[in-house]
Coordinates of C-alpha atoms in Angstrom, one line a residue:
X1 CA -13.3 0.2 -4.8
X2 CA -12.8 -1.0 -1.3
X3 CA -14.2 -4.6 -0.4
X4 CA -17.1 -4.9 2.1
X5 CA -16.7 -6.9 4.9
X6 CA -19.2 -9.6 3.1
X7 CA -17.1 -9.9 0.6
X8 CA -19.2 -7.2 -1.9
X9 CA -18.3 -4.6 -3.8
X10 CA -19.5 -1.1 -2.8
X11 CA -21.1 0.9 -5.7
X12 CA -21.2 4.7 -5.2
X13 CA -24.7 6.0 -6.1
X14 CA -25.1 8.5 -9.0
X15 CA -27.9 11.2 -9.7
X16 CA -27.4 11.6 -13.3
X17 CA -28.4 15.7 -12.6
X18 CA -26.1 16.1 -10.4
X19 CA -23.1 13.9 -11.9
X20 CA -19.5 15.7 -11.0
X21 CA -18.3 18.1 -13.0
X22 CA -14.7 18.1 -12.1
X23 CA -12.2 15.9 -12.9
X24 CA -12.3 12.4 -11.4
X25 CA -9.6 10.4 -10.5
X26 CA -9.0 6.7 -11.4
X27 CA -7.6 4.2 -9.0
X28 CA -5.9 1.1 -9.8
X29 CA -9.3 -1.2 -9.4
X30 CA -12.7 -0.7 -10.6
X31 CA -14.8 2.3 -10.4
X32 CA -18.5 1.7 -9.5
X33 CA -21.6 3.6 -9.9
X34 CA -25.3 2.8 -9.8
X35 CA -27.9 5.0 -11.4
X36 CA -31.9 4.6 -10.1
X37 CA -33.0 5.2 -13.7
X38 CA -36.5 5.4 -12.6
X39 CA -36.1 8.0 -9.8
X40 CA -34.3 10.3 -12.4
X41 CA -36.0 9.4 -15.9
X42 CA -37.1 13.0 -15.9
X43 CA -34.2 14.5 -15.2
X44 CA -31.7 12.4 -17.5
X45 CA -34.4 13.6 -20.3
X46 CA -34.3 16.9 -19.9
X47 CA -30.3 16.9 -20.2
X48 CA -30.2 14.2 -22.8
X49 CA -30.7 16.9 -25.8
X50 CA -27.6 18.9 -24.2
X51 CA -25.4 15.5 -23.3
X52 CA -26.1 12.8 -25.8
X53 CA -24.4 12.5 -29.2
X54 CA -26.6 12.2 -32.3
X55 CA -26.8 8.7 -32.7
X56 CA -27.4 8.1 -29.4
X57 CA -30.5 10.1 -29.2
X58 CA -31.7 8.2 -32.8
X59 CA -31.3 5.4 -30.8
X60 CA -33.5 6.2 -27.9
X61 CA -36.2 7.3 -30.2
X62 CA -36.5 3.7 -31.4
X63 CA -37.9 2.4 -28.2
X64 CA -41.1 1.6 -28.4
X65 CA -41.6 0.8 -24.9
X66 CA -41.6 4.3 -22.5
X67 CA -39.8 1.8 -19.7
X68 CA -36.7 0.9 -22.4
X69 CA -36.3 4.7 -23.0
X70 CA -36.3 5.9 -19.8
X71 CA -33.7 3.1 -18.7
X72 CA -31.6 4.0 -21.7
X73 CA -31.9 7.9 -21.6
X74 CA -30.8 7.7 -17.8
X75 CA -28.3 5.1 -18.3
X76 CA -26.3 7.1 -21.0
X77 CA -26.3 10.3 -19.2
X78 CA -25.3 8.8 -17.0
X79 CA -22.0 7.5 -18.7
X80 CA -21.5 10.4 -20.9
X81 CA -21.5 13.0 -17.8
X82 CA -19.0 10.2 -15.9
X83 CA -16.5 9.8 -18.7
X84 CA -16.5 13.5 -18.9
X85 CA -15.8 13.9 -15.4
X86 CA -12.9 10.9 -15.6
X87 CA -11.6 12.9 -19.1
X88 CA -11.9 16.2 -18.0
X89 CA -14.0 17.3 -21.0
X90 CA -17.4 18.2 -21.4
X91 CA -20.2 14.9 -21.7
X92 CA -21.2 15.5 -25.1
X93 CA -17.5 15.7 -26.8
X94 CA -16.7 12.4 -25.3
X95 CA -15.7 10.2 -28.6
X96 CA -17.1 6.8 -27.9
X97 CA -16.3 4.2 -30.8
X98 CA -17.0 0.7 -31.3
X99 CA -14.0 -1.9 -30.8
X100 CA -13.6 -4.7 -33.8
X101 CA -15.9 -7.2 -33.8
X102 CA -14.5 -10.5 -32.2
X103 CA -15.8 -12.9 -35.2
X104 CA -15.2 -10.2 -38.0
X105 CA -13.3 -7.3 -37.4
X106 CA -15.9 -5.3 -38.2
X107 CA -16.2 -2.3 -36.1
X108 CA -19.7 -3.1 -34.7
X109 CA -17.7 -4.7 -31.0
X110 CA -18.1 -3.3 -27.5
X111 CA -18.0 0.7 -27.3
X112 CA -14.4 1.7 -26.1
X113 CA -12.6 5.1 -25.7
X114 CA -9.8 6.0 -28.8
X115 CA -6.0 5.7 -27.1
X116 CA -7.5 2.6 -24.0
X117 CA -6.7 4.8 -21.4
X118 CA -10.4 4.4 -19.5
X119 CA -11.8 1.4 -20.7
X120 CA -16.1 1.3 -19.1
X121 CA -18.8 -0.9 -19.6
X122 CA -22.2 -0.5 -18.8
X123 CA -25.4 -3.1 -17.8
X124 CA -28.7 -2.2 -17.0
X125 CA -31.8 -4.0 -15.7
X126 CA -35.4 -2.2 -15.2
X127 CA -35.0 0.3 -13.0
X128 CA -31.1 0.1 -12.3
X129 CA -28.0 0.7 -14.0
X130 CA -23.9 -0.9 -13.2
X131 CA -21.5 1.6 -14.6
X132 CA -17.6 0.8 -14.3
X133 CA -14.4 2.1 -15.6
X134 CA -11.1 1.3 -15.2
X135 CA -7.9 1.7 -16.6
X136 CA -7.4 -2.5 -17.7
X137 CA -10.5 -3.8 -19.9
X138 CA -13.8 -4.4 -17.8
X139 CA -16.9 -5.5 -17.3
X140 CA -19.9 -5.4 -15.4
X141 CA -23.7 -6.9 -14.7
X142 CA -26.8 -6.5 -13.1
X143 CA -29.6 -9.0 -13.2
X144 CA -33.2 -9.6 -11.6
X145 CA -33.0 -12.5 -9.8
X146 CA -33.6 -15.0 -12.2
X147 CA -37.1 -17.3 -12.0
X148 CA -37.0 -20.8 -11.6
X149 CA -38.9 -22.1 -14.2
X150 CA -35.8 -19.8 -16.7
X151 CA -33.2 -21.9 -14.8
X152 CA -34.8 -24.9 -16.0
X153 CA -34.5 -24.2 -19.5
X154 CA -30.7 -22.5 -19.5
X155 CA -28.7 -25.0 -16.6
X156 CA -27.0 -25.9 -20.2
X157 CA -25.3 -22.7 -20.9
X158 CA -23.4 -22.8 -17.1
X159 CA -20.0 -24.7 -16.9
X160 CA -20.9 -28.2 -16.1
X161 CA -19.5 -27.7 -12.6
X162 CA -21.5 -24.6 -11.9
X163 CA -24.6 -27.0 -13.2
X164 CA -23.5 -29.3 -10.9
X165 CA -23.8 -27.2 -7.8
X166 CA -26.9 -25.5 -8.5
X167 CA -28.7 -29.0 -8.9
X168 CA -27.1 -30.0 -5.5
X169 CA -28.9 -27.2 -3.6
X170 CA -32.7 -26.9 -2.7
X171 CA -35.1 -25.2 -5.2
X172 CA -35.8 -22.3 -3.0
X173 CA -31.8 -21.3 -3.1
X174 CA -31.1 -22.0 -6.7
X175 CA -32.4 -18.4 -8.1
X176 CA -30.1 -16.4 -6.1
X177 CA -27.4 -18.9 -6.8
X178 CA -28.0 -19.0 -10.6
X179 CA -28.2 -15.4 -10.9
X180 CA -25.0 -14.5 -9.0
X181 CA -23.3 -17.2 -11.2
X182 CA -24.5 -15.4 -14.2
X183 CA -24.0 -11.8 -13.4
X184 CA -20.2 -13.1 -12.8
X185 CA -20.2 -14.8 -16.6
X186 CA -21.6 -12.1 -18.7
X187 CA -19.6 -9.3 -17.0
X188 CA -16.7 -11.4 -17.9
X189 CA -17.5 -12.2 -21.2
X190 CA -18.2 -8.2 -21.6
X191 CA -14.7 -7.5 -20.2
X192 CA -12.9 -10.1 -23.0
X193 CA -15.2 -7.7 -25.6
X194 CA -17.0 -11.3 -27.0
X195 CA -20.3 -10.4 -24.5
X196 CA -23.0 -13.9 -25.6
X197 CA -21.2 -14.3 -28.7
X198 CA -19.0 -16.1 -26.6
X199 CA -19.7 -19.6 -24.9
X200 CA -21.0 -19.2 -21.5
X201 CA -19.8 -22.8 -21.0
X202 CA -16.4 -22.6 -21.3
X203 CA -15.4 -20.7 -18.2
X204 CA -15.6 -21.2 -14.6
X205 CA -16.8 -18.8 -12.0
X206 CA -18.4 -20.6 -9.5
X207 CA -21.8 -19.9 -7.7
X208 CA -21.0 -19.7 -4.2
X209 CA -20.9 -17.2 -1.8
X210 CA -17.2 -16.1 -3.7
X211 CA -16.7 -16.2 -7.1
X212 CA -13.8 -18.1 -9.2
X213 CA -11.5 -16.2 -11.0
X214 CA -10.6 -17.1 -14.6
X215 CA -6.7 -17.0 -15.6
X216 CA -6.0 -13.4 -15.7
X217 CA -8.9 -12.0 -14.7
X218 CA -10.7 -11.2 -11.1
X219 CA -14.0 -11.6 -10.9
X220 CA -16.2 -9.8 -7.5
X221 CA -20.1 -9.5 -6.5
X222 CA -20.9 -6.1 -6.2
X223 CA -23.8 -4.7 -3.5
X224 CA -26.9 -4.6 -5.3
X225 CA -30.5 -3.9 -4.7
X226 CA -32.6 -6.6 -2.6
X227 CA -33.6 -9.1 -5.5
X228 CA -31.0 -8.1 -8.1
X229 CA -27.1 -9.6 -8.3
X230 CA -24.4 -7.5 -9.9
X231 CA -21.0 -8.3 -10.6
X232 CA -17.5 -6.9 -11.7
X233 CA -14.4 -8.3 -13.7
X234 CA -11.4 -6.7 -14.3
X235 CA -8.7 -7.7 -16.5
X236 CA -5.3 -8.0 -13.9
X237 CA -3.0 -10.0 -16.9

């Protein structure tokens, strides 16, 4: 995807009904797509029976909370109708397994795609959902802006230098700042497949106006609703 002249990345907006049913190609940077998953709850539920895989729909019916469902229902669609389209093959045949754990081996990882020829990954928020897929290991993030009183209590999990700058600014600019910081952190630590298992610590990414790139990796903001952040990171090593 192309940047913005503010430095963003432009998502393309997806209608889980109307997802594309031919063959999609895949440049050489990341794919993006956001999904309303409120405006088309209804919709994604009516052609979740038809699109979703078995354990996928056991796993919706656990939500207790309508809101959860909804997000999850739509979300998936979502992904299964896109991976189709990138795959050429209907939504529903799409194998998705899980990658070896990072501590264990166990397969109970991050979902991948048999062969690693499209490698996605997938975040969602209420009422919003970051899809991307790429042809190098990915990941991506979407968060709320994060309240102040939560960036009290978690400073400790940011690299002491992005700690460091959020103290430095004034309390009315450190949610937007903390939140852009973290979106770039977990959707890093999704694309090295270790997610919060790993330490959020370790790595720097900055939160600025333009993120930090770890070795190996490009990290970019991607455009995202007004009070939400949303990042990218692509493995370029």
């Amino acid at each position: 995807m192309g940047l913005l002249a503010e430095g963003l990345l432009l998502p393309r907006e997806l209608d889980p009904q109307a997802a594309p049913t031919l063959v999609l190609p895949l440049g050489a940077g990341p794919e993006l797509w956001l999904v309303d998953t409120t405006a088309h709850r209804v919709q994604a539920a009516r052609h979740a029976p038809g699109t979703l895989d078995a354990q996928e729909l056991v796993r919706a019916a656990e939500f207790a909370l309508a809101a959860d469902r909804d997000s999850y229902v739509c979300a998936h669609v979502a992904l299964r109708r896109l991976l189709g389209a990138y795959l050429g093959t209907a939504p529903r045949e799409v194998v998705v397994e899980r990658a070896p754990c990072s501590h264990c081996e166990e397969p109970h990882g991050r979902p991948v795609l048999p062969g690693g020829a499209l490698h996605f990954s997938l975040s969602h928020c209420t009422g919003i959902s970051l899809l991307a897929f790429a042809t190098a290991p990915v990941g991506a993030d979407v968060e709320e802006l994060i309240r102040p009183d939560v960036i009290a209590d978690t400073a400790d999990v940011l690299h002491p230098r992005e700690a460091a700058e959020i103290a430095l600014l004034p309390a009315v600019e450190r949610p937007l700042a903390f939140t852009r910081v973290w979106t770039r952190k977990e959707a890093y630590l999704k694309g090295l497949g270790v997610g919060l298992s790993g330490d959020p610590a370790a790595d720097y990414v900055g939160s600025g106006p333009r993120p930090s790139d770890p070795p190996d990796w490009k990290v970019s903001d991607v455009r995202a609703p007004r009070g939400h952040c949303a990042a990218v990171a692509l493995r370029t090593g």
